Short mmCIF file of C-alpha atoms in Angstrom, two decimals:
data_model
loop_
_atom_site.label_atom_id
_atom_site.label_comp_id
_atom_site.label_asym_id
_atom_site.label_seq_id
_atom_site.Cartn_x
_atom_site.Cartn_y
_atom_site.Cartn_z
CA MET T 1 1.60 -1.27 23.61
CA LYS T 2 4.07 -3.62 21.95
CA PRO T 3 1.64 -6.29 20.67
CA GLN T 4 -0.70 -3.55 19.44
CA LEU T 5 2.07 -1.93 17.43
CA ASP T 6 2.94 -5.32 16.04
CA LEU T 7 -0.68 -5.85 14.98
CA ILE T 8 -0.75 -2.49 13.19
CA ARG T 9 2.53 -3.30 11.47
CA ARG T 10 1.24 -6.68 10.28
CA THR T 11 -2.09 -5.24 9.14
CA VAL T 12 -0.53 -2.37 7.22
CA LEU T 13 1.91 -4.76 5.57
CA ALA T 14 -0.92 -7.09 4.51
CA LEU T 15 -2.91 -4.16 3.10
CA PHE T 16 0.19 -2.80 1.39
CA LEU T 17 0.90 -6.09 -0.41
CA ARG T 18 -2.75 -6.40 -1.35
CA GLU T 19 -2.94 -2.87 -2.79
CA MET T 20 0.21 -3.51 -4.76
CA LYS T 21 -1.41 -6.52 -6.41
CA THR T 22 -4.68 -4.80 -7.22
CA ARG T 23 -3.44 -1.38 -8.24
CA PHE T 24 -1.91 -2.30 -11.60
CA GLY T 25 -3.16 -5.86 -12.03
CA LYS T 26 -5.72 -4.98 -14.67
CA TYR T 27 -3.36 -3.12 -16.99
CA ARG T 28 -1.28 -4.78 -19.63
CA LEU T 29 2.08 -3.30 -18.70
CA GLY T 30 1.49 -3.60 -14.96
CA TYR T 31 3.97 -1.79 -12.75
CA LEU T 32 5.58 -0.10 -15.72
CA TRP T 33 2.67 2.34 -15.56
CA CYS T 34 4.12 3.81 -12.36
CA LEU T 35 6.92 5.08 -14.55
CA LEU T 36 5.00 5.72 -17.77
CA GLU T 37 2.32 7.88 -16.21
CA PRO T 38 4.52 10.64 -14.78
CA LEU T 39 6.86 10.32 -17.75
CA ALA T 40 4.04 11.05 -20.19
CA HIS T 41 2.87 13.88 -17.96
CA ILE T 42 6.30 15.48 -17.86
CA SER T 43 6.87 14.97 -21.58
CA ILE T 44 3.67 16.80 -22.48
CA LEU T 45 4.52 19.74 -20.23
CA LEU T 46 8.02 19.73 -21.62
CA LEU T 47 6.65 19.94 -25.15
CA LEU T 48 4.19 22.67 -24.24
CA PHE T 49 6.37 24.95 -22.17
CA GLY T 50 9.88 23.71 -22.70
CA TYR T 51 11.04 26.46 -24.94
CA ILE T 52 9.37 29.39 -23.19
CA MET T 53 10.11 28.34 -19.63
CA HIS T 54 13.63 27.33 -20.36
CA ARG T 55 14.47 30.94 -20.95
CA SER T 56 12.53 32.26 -18.01
CA ILE T 57 13.99 29.97 -15.32
CA PRO T 58 17.73 30.30 -15.73
CA SER T 59 18.45 28.92 -12.25
CA ILE T 60 17.32 25.35 -12.89
CA PRO T 61 17.21 22.97 -15.88
CA PHE T 62 13.61 22.78 -17.01
CA PRO T 63 13.19 18.95 -17.02
CA LEU T 64 14.55 18.79 -13.49
CA PHE T 65 12.21 21.61 -12.48
CA LEU T 66 9.21 19.72 -13.85
CA LEU T 67 10.26 16.43 -12.31
CA CYS T 68 10.43 18.06 -8.87
CA GLY T 69 6.93 19.46 -9.33
CA VAL T 70 5.02 16.77 -11.14
CA LEU T 71 6.14 13.71 -9.18
CA PRO T 72 5.54 14.97 -5.64
CA PHE T 73 2.24 16.44 -6.73
CA LEU T 74 1.06 13.20 -8.36
CA MET T 75 2.09 11.31 -5.25
CA PHE T 76 0.11 13.71 -3.06
CA ASN T 77 -2.87 13.51 -5.39
CA GLN T 78 -2.92 9.71 -5.47
CA ILE T 79 -2.95 9.47 -1.71
CA VAL T 80 -5.48 12.18 -1.06
CA SER T 81 -8.04 11.76 -3.83
CA ARG T 82 -8.42 8.02 -3.38
CA SER T 83 -8.87 8.38 0.36
CA LEU T 84 -12.28 9.94 -0.14
CA ASN T 85 -14.03 6.64 -0.83
CA ALA T 86 -11.49 4.46 0.98
CA LEU T 87 -14.14 3.22 3.40
CA ASP T 88 -16.74 2.40 0.78
CA ALA T 89 -14.27 0.68 -1.48
CA ASN T 90 -12.83 -1.41 1.34
CA GLN T 91 -15.92 -2.15 3.40
CA GLY T 92 -15.31 -5.87 3.04
CA LEU T 93 -11.87 -5.60 4.59
CA LEU T 94 -13.20 -4.00 7.72
CA SER T 95 -14.97 -7.28 8.53
CA TYR T 96 -11.59 -8.52 9.70
CA ARG T 97 -11.17 -7.24 13.20
CA PRO T 98 -7.47 -6.34 12.96
CA VAL T 99 -8.16 -3.92 10.10
CA GLN T 100 -8.86 -0.38 11.28
CA ALA T 101 -9.95 2.41 8.97
CA ILE T 102 -6.76 4.37 9.58
CA ASP T 103 -4.70 1.38 8.41
CA LEU T 104 -6.21 1.77 4.94
CA ILE T 105 -4.83 5.31 4.63
CA LEU T 106 -1.52 4.31 6.22
CA ALA T 107 -1.07 1.48 3.73
CA ARG T 108 -2.03 3.70 0.82
CA THR T 109 0.41 6.42 1.90
CA LEU T 110 3.13 3.84 2.26
CA LEU T 111 2.46 2.31 -1.16
CA GLU T 112 2.26 5.63 -2.99
CA GLY T 113 5.29 6.82 -1.05
CA VAL T 114 7.35 3.83 -2.13
CA ILE T 115 6.18 4.04 -5.74
CA GLY T 116 6.70 7.82 -5.87
CA THR T 117 10.17 7.64 -4.35
CA VAL T 118 11.36 4.82 -6.61
CA VAL T 119 10.05 6.56 -9.71
CA PHE T 120 11.59 9.87 -8.63
CA VAL T 121 14.98 8.24 -8.14
CA LEU T 122 14.72 6.40 -11.46
CA LEU T 123 13.83 9.56 -13.36
CA LEU T 124 16.61 11.49 -11.63
CA LEU T 125 18.99 8.71 -12.70
CA GLY T 126 17.63 9.00 -16.22
CA LEU T 127 18.33 12.72 -16.21
CA ALA T 128 21.83 12.10 -14.87
CA LEU T 129 22.45 9.61 -17.68
CA THR T 130 21.54 12.23 -20.28
CA GLY T 131 24.30 14.44 -18.95
CA GLN T 132 22.45 16.44 -16.31
CA THR T 133 24.55 17.02 -13.18
CA ILE T 134 22.56 16.43 -10.03
CA ALA T 135 24.03 17.58 -6.73
CA LEU T 136 23.16 15.38 -3.77
CA ASP T 137 24.89 17.35 -1.02
CA GLN T 138 21.46 18.35 0.38
CA LEU T 139 20.16 14.77 0.39
CA PRO T 140 19.09 14.69 4.09
CA THR T 141 17.15 17.96 3.64
CA LEU T 142 15.51 16.58 0.51
CA CYS T 143 14.49 13.40 2.35
CA GLY T 144 13.12 15.52 5.18
CA TYR T 145 10.85 17.53 2.90
CA TRP T 146 9.83 14.40 1.06
CA ILE T 147 8.75 12.71 4.30
CA LEU T 148 7.00 15.88 5.44
CA LEU T 149 5.05 15.92 2.18
CA LEU T 150 4.03 12.28 2.71
CA LEU T 151 2.96 13.00 6.26
CA PHE T 152 0.95 15.99 5.04
CA SER T 153 -0.73 13.82 2.39
CA PHE T 154 -1.51 11.15 4.97
CA SER T 155 -3.11 13.68 7.31
CA LEU T 156 -5.23 15.18 4.56
CA GLY T 157 -6.14 11.70 3.30
CA LEU T 158 -7.31 10.71 6.77
CA LEU T 159 -9.39 13.87 7.00
CA PHE T 160 -10.90 13.24 3.57
CA MET T 161 -11.78 9.66 4.47
CA LEU T 162 -13.73 10.96 7.49
CA LEU T 163 -15.37 13.68 5.39
CA GLY T 164 -16.30 11.22 2.65
CA HIS T 165 -17.94 8.98 5.22
CA ALA T 166 -19.85 11.72 7.02
CA TYR T 167 -20.89 13.61 3.87
CA PRO T 168 -21.06 11.44 0.73
CA GLU T 169 -21.51 14.65 -1.30
CA SER T 170 -17.88 15.51 -0.61
CA GLU T 171 -16.91 12.80 -3.08
CA LYS T 172 -18.24 15.13 -5.76
CA LEU T 173 -17.05 18.43 -4.31
CA ILE T 174 -13.53 17.77 -3.06
CA PRO T 175 -12.15 16.47 -6.38
CA LEU T 176 -13.40 19.74 -7.89
CA LEU T 177 -11.52 21.69 -5.24
CA LEU T 178 -8.39 19.59 -5.77
CA LYS T 179 -8.19 20.33 -9.50
CA PRO T 180 -7.10 23.99 -9.22
CA LEU T 181 -4.54 22.91 -6.64
CA TYR T 182 -2.45 21.67 -9.54
CA PHE T 183 -2.05 25.25 -10.73
CA LEU T 184 -1.99 26.81 -7.28
CA SER T 185 0.91 24.64 -6.17
CA GLY T 186 3.28 25.81 -8.88
CA VAL T 187 3.74 22.44 -10.55
CA MET T 188 4.66 24.05 -13.85
CA PHE T 189 5.84 27.53 -12.94
CA PRO T 190 8.23 28.79 -10.28
CA LEU T 191 6.63 30.94 -7.60
CA ALA T 192 9.48 33.43 -7.93
CA LEU T 193 8.06 34.39 -11.32
CA VAL T 194 4.63 35.25 -9.89
CA PRO T 195 4.15 39.01 -9.39
CA ALA T 196 4.26 40.26 -5.82
CA PRO T 197 0.61 40.63 -4.71
CA TYR T 198 -0.38 37.22 -6.15
CA GLN T 199 2.67 35.39 -4.91
CA ALA T 200 1.63 36.10 -1.33
CA TYR T 201 -1.72 34.41 -1.92
CA LEU T 202 -0.11 31.34 -3.48
CA LEU T 203 2.18 31.10 -0.49
CA TRP T 204 -0.77 30.27 1.74
CA ASN T 205 -0.70 26.85 0.12
CA PRO T 206 1.65 24.52 2.03
CA LEU T 207 1.94 22.27 -1.01
CA ALA T 208 3.57 25.08 -2.99
CA HIS T 209 6.15 25.37 -0.22
CA ALA T 210 6.83 21.64 -0.40
CA LEU T 211 7.49 21.66 -4.16
CA GLU T 212 9.71 24.74 -4.05
CA LEU T 213 11.68 23.39 -1.10
CA ILE T 214 12.28 20.09 -2.87
CA ARG T 215 13.58 21.97 -5.92
CA HIS T 216 15.83 24.11 -3.79
CA ALA T 217 17.22 21.04 -2.02
CA LEU T 218 18.25 19.56 -5.38
CA VAL T 219 19.49 22.75 -7.03
CA ALA T 220 21.01 25.20 -4.58
CA SER T 221 20.83 28.09 -7.04
CA TYR T 222 17.04 27.79 -7.31
CA PRO T 223 15.62 30.75 -5.39
CA ALA T 224 13.70 29.73 -2.25
CA GLY T 225 13.73 32.88 -0.18
CA HIS T 226 9.96 33.13 -0.29
CA VAL T 227 9.21 29.60 1.04
CA HIS T 228 9.82 28.20 4.50
CA GLY T 229 10.26 24.67 5.79
CA SER T 230 8.78 25.73 9.11
CA TYR T 231 5.51 26.73 7.41
CA LEU T 232 5.18 23.27 5.85
CA LEU T 233 6.12 21.64 9.15
CA LEU T 234 3.53 23.61 11.12
CA TRP T 235 0.78 22.83 8.61
CA THR T 236 1.67 19.15 8.63
CA LEU T 237 1.77 18.82 12.40
CA GLY T 238 -1.42 20.84 12.84
CA LEU T 239 -3.30 18.84 10.23
CA LEU T 240 -1.98 15.54 11.56
CA PHE T 241 -3.07 16.40 15.09
CA PHE T 242 -6.50 17.58 13.94
CA SER T 243 -7.14 14.54 11.71
CA LEU T 244 -6.06 12.08 14.38
CA LEU T 245 -8.25 13.78 16.95
CA LEU T 246 -11.24 13.70 14.61
CA TYR T 247 -10.51 10.07 13.76
CA LYS T 248 -10.44 9.12 17.42
CA GLY T 249 -13.81 10.77 17.92
CA ARG T 250 -15.33 9.14 14.85
CA ALA T 251 -13.73 5.68 15.05
CA ASN T 252 -16.90 4.08 16.41
CA ALA T 253 -19.21 5.81 13.95
CA LEU T 254 -17.07 4.59 11.06
CA ARG T 255 -17.99 1.01 11.91
CA ARG T 256 -21.67 1.71 12.46
CA SER T 257 -23.85 0.88 9.48
CA MET O 1 -19.44 -16.43 27.35
CA ILE O 2 -21.06 -13.71 25.27
CA ARG O 3 -23.03 -11.03 27.07
CA PHE O 4 -25.33 -8.41 25.57
CA GLU O 5 -25.70 -5.35 27.77
CA ASN O 6 -28.53 -2.95 26.93
CA LEU O 7 -27.98 -3.66 23.27
CA CYS O 8 -29.86 -1.40 20.82
CA LYS O 9 -29.62 -1.37 17.07
CA SER O 10 -31.71 0.42 14.51
CA TYR O 11 -31.48 1.51 10.91
CA LYS O 12 -32.63 4.70 9.29
CA THR O 13 -34.96 3.92 6.40
CA PRO O 14 -36.97 6.25 4.17
CA ALA O 15 -40.06 5.03 6.04
CA GLY O 16 -38.65 5.95 9.45
CA ARG O 17 -36.33 4.27 11.89
CA HIS O 18 -36.43 0.49 11.89
CA TYR O 19 -35.59 -1.07 15.24
CA LEU O 20 -33.94 -4.48 15.36
CA PHE O 21 -33.00 -4.60 19.04
CA ARG O 22 -34.19 -2.53 21.95
CA GLN O 23 -32.38 -2.85 25.27
CA VAL O 24 -31.45 -6.49 24.94
CA ASN O 25 -29.84 -8.05 28.01
CA LEU O 26 -28.69 -11.62 27.62
CA GLU O 27 -25.86 -13.89 28.57
CA ILE O 28 -24.92 -16.98 26.63
CA PRO O 29 -22.77 -19.31 28.75
CA SER O 30 -19.45 -20.66 27.50
CA GLY O 31 -19.24 -23.99 25.75
CA LYS O 32 -22.55 -23.70 23.91
CA SER O 33 -22.99 -23.51 20.17
CA ILE O 34 -25.77 -21.18 19.20
CA ALA O 35 -28.44 -21.43 16.49
CA LEU O 36 -29.77 -18.09 15.29
CA LEU O 37 -33.39 -18.55 14.29
CA GLY O 38 -35.54 -16.04 12.49
CA ARG O 39 -37.09 -15.23 9.16
CA ASN O 40 -35.30 -13.38 6.37
CA GLY O 41 -34.72 -9.78 7.34
CA ALA O 42 -35.21 -10.36 11.07
CA GLY O 43 -31.67 -9.13 11.75
CA LYS O 44 -29.72 -12.38 12.08
CA SER O 45 -26.84 -11.23 9.90
CA THR O 46 -26.76 -7.87 11.67
CA LEU O 47 -26.50 -9.65 15.01
CA LEU O 48 -23.60 -11.71 13.65
CA ARG O 49 -21.90 -8.56 12.41
CA LEU O 50 -22.37 -6.97 15.83
CA ILE O 51 -20.91 -10.01 17.57
CA GLY O 52 -18.05 -10.10 15.09
CA GLY O 53 -17.21 -6.46 15.81
CA MET O 54 -17.87 -5.44 12.22
CA ASP O 55 -20.82 -3.23 13.09
CA ARG O 56 -21.39 -1.16 16.22
CA PRO O 57 -24.58 -0.98 18.30
CA ASP O 58 -26.45 2.31 18.80
CA CYS O 59 -26.15 1.87 22.53
CA GLY O 60 -25.08 -0.79 24.98
CA ARG O 61 -22.36 -3.27 24.23
CA ILE O 62 -21.45 -6.86 23.56
CA HIS O 63 -18.96 -8.27 25.98
CA SER O 64 -16.97 -11.45 25.56
CA ASP O 65 -13.73 -12.87 26.90
CA LYS O 66 -13.38 -15.22 23.92
CA THR O 67 -11.82 -14.83 20.51
CA ILE O 68 -14.45 -14.51 17.80
CA SER O 69 -14.04 -15.02 14.06
CA TRP O 70 -15.23 -12.59 11.43
CA PRO O 71 -18.74 -13.34 10.14
CA VAL O 72 -18.11 -16.00 7.53
CA GLY O 73 -20.57 -15.36 4.73
CA LEU O 74 -20.59 -15.74 0.99
CA SER O 75 -19.04 -12.44 0.10
CA THR O 76 -17.35 -11.04 3.18
CA GLY O 77 -13.97 -9.53 2.63
CA PHE O 78 -13.07 -11.11 -0.68
CA GLN O 79 -11.60 -9.13 -3.54
CA GLY O 80 -13.01 -10.32 -6.86
CA SER O 81 -10.02 -9.51 -9.02
CA MET O 82 -7.58 -11.37 -6.76
CA SER O 83 -7.18 -15.13 -6.84
CA GLY O 84 -8.36 -17.41 -4.08
CA ARG O 85 -4.77 -17.90 -2.99
CA GLU O 86 -4.10 -14.15 -2.78
CA ASN O 87 -7.26 -13.58 -0.79
CA VAL O 88 -6.30 -16.35 1.62
CA LYS O 89 -2.78 -14.98 1.94
CA PHE O 90 -4.13 -11.57 2.84
CA VAL O 91 -6.27 -12.89 5.69
CA ALA O 92 -3.47 -15.20 6.86
CA ARG O 93 -1.16 -12.20 7.10
CA LEU O 94 -3.71 -10.54 9.37
CA TYR O 95 -4.37 -13.44 11.69
CA ALA O 96 -1.24 -15.61 11.66
CA LYS O 97 2.44 -15.19 12.32
CA PRO O 98 4.61 -14.90 9.21
CA HIS O 99 6.10 -18.37 9.62
CA GLU O 100 2.64 -19.96 9.71
CA LEU O 101 1.58 -18.38 6.43
CA ALA O 102 2.45 -21.28 4.16
CA ALA O 103 0.75 -23.79 6.46
CA LYS O 104 -2.48 -21.76 6.56
CA VAL O 105 -2.60 -21.36 2.79
CA GLY O 106 -1.87 -25.07 2.43
CA PHE O 107 -4.71 -25.97 4.76
CA VAL O 108 -7.26 -23.88 2.84
CA GLU O 109 -6.01 -25.15 -0.52
CA GLU O 110 -6.39 -28.71 0.61
CA PHE O 111 -9.70 -28.30 2.38
CA ALA O 112 -11.49 -26.21 -0.25
CA GLU O 113 -10.45 -28.58 -3.06
CA LEU O 114 -10.72 -25.85 -5.65
CA GLY O 115 -7.97 -27.28 -7.83
CA ARG O 116 -6.85 -24.88 -10.52
CA TYR O 117 -9.52 -22.39 -9.49
CA PHE O 118 -7.50 -21.62 -6.36
CA ASP O 119 -5.22 -19.51 -8.57
CA MET O 120 -7.97 -17.88 -10.59
CA PRO O 121 -9.74 -14.60 -9.83
CA LEU O 122 -12.49 -14.92 -7.28
CA LYS O 123 -15.09 -13.40 -9.56
CA SER O 124 -14.98 -16.59 -11.64
CA TYR O 125 -16.14 -18.66 -8.65
CA SER O 126 -19.61 -20.11 -8.23
CA SER O 127 -21.35 -19.53 -4.91
CA GLY O 128 -20.54 -23.10 -3.89
CA MET O 129 -16.85 -22.49 -4.52
CA ARG O 130 -16.97 -19.23 -2.63
CA SER O 131 -18.50 -20.97 0.34
CA ARG O 132 -15.81 -23.65 0.26
CA LEU O 133 -13.10 -21.03 0.23
CA GLY O 134 -14.76 -18.86 2.90
CA PHE O 135 -15.47 -21.72 5.25
CA GLY O 136 -12.08 -23.32 4.77
CA LEU O 137 -10.38 -19.98 5.34
CA SER O 138 -12.08 -19.37 8.68
CA MET O 139 -11.29 -22.93 9.78
CA ALA O 140 -7.59 -22.34 9.17
CA PHE O 141 -7.46 -20.22 12.33
CA ASP O 142 -8.25 -21.04 15.93
CA PHE O 143 -11.16 -19.06 17.34
CA ASP O 144 -13.32 -19.76 20.38
CA TYR O 145 -16.38 -18.83 18.35
CA TYR O 146 -16.91 -19.15 14.62
CA LEU O 147 -19.67 -17.07 13.09
CA LEU O 148 -21.19 -18.87 10.10
CA ASP O 149 -23.76 -17.04 8.01
CA GLU O 150 -25.49 -19.61 5.75
CA ILE O 151 -22.10 -20.63 4.48
CA THR O 152 -22.55 -24.38 4.85
CA SER O 153 -25.80 -24.59 2.91
CA VAL O 154 -24.53 -23.87 -0.61
CA GLY O 155 -21.79 -26.46 -1.05
CA ASP O 156 -22.32 -29.83 -2.69
CA ALA O 157 -22.99 -33.03 -0.73
CA VAL O 158 -19.33 -34.02 -0.52
CA PHE O 159 -18.34 -30.65 0.86
CA ARG O 160 -21.24 -30.58 3.31
CA GLN O 161 -20.19 -33.92 4.70
CA LYS O 162 -16.60 -32.84 4.97
CA SER O 163 -17.44 -29.59 6.70
CA ALA O 164 -19.83 -31.33 9.09
CA ALA O 165 -17.04 -33.65 10.15
CA LEU O 166 -14.69 -30.71 10.69
CA ILE O 167 -17.28 -28.80 12.69
CA GLN O 168 -17.90 -31.80 14.95
CA GLN O 169 -14.19 -32.14 15.51
CA ARG O 170 -13.73 -28.44 16.27
CA ARG O 171 -16.60 -28.42 18.72
CA GLN O 172 -14.39 -30.18 21.25
CA HIS O 173 -12.70 -26.86 21.96
CA SER O 174 -14.52 -24.20 19.92
CA GLN O 175 -18.12 -23.12 19.50
CA PHE O 176 -20.19 -22.04 16.54
CA ILE O 177 -22.85 -19.43 16.01
CA PHE O 178 -24.95 -20.54 13.08
CA VAL O 179 -27.32 -18.73 10.79
CA SER O 180 -29.00 -21.36 8.69
CA HIS O 181 -32.44 -22.25 7.42
CA ASN O 182 -31.56 -25.89 7.55
CA ILE O 183 -33.21 -26.94 10.83
CA GLN O 184 -31.72 -30.40 10.64
CA GLN O 185 -28.24 -28.97 10.53
CA LEU O 186 -28.89 -26.58 13.40
CA ARG O 187 -30.14 -29.42 15.55
CA GLN O 188 -27.05 -31.44 14.71
CA PHE O 189 -24.50 -28.76 15.62
CA CYS O 190 -26.09 -26.44 18.19
CA ASP O 191 -26.92 -26.63 21.89
CA VAL O 192 -28.90 -23.45 22.45
CA ALA O 193 -30.98 -21.11 20.32
CA LEU O 194 -31.55 -17.41 19.89
CA LEU O 195 -34.90 -16.59 18.32
CA LEU O 196 -35.11 -13.26 16.59
CA ASP O 197 -38.47 -11.83 15.53
CA SER O 198 -40.84 -8.92 16.07
CA GLN O 199 -40.87 -9.72 19.80
CA GLY O 200 -37.16 -9.07 19.99
CA LEU O 201 -34.40 -11.47 20.87
CA ARG O 202 -35.21 -14.51 23.02
CA TYR O 203 -32.82 -17.09 24.39
CA PHE O 204 -33.60 -20.81 24.73
CA ASP O 205 -31.15 -22.96 26.62
CA ASP O 206 -32.45 -25.99 24.75
CA ILE O 207 -32.25 -25.93 20.97
CA ASP O 208 -35.36 -28.09 20.59
CA LEU O 209 -37.45 -25.64 22.59
CA GLY O 210 -36.25 -22.81 20.41
CA ILE O 211 -37.02 -24.67 17.20
CA ALA O 212 -40.44 -25.69 18.46
CA GLN O 213 -41.24 -22.08 19.34
CA TYR O 214 -40.00 -20.85 15.96
CA ARG O 215 -42.09 -23.47 14.15
CA ALA O 216 -45.20 -22.78 16.19
CA GLU O 217 -45.01 -19.04 15.57
CA ASN O 218 -44.42 -19.35 11.85
CA HIS O 219 -46.68 -22.35 11.22
CA VAL O 220 -43.99 -24.40 9.55
#
């Protein structure tokens, strides 16, 4: 077991460093885009809704609210949507025997996780510098939800990679299905504001739970009575188990041309 | 030793299933370098990919107790937007211990003689330069079998000579599986032959017999 784990560790690290080089290499400002992209995203939402929402969510400062929605969601989206064609895009890498298909998703999750976390911390620091008080007494809880979200993204990414390989059409369909998820996950509105019958439907979505829980962990006064960590945990474990099982069954077929 | 057990491989094509191998049973003894003979499209590269573990058979299996390189071809596993050095580093991270990394990169840099191109994106390389990098990269690691897919035929004369010398030296403890249309070269480096054509896969324990058969059947 030990040498195998070591091989996976080395492979994932090699893929991680490689992805890091290729992801922003072609852009002029390079890694700065990690920061600029979500910043632009948040700024636009802030401009659009800032005034209205500010009055309707008294429990949390609006920029902080957006930050806790946009960043985790973008992180999830990066991992999941680019997993669909992970095999096609990296076919050449699979010629090296140590590289397994699952390593591609692991490395991607790790890279997006690191980028997302660093950017989140930087933007939080930025907010703190502009006079926003940020309470960190729930830091372990926050980290827990953050890791759970990453694990959830990894599991879904793995599933999507298998789907994309078995049914190439899914590369067209799944991005379409992912688009409404942006609205259904409450990136730009708090679920507490959604009227009763509709709120229950939105609460089927584990991603909505993740975003609300992250907000609650940062701002204790933010209402989170309607969301549950255990729901997110169950979804994540179930999906992880299912994806891994499916991967085990399909591992040979993934290599067959 | 490399053993094929009930090996089958086919492809789905619009015109129906195309069979490359049906129930092949063969054993190639240790210590023999192998020439893969066959016309274009006979399935030589597919066989290399199967041996290299990159592709999986429909049924049966390939068994070996030796370490086998990846199929070293002109385009395998390189990322065009990364430099030669970065590509080499990536593979070295996969196959070597961290403290050997610098030595491996140094070996490839010296052997491939790409000069400034070593730090330029791979998409700016000519096919000769790609082959120098690909061949040099595989030679940086110790395998029992190296799988070479027409890689030695594109370089210039200087490089061909240099790689021939290295292959001869390596053959003292490693073996090669060659795909090449250069019969002279195959005769120089290989001991046995696998002939791949419409009659399936046939093994010749003498390279000259294999080449003679190949020539007779194709009138060349």
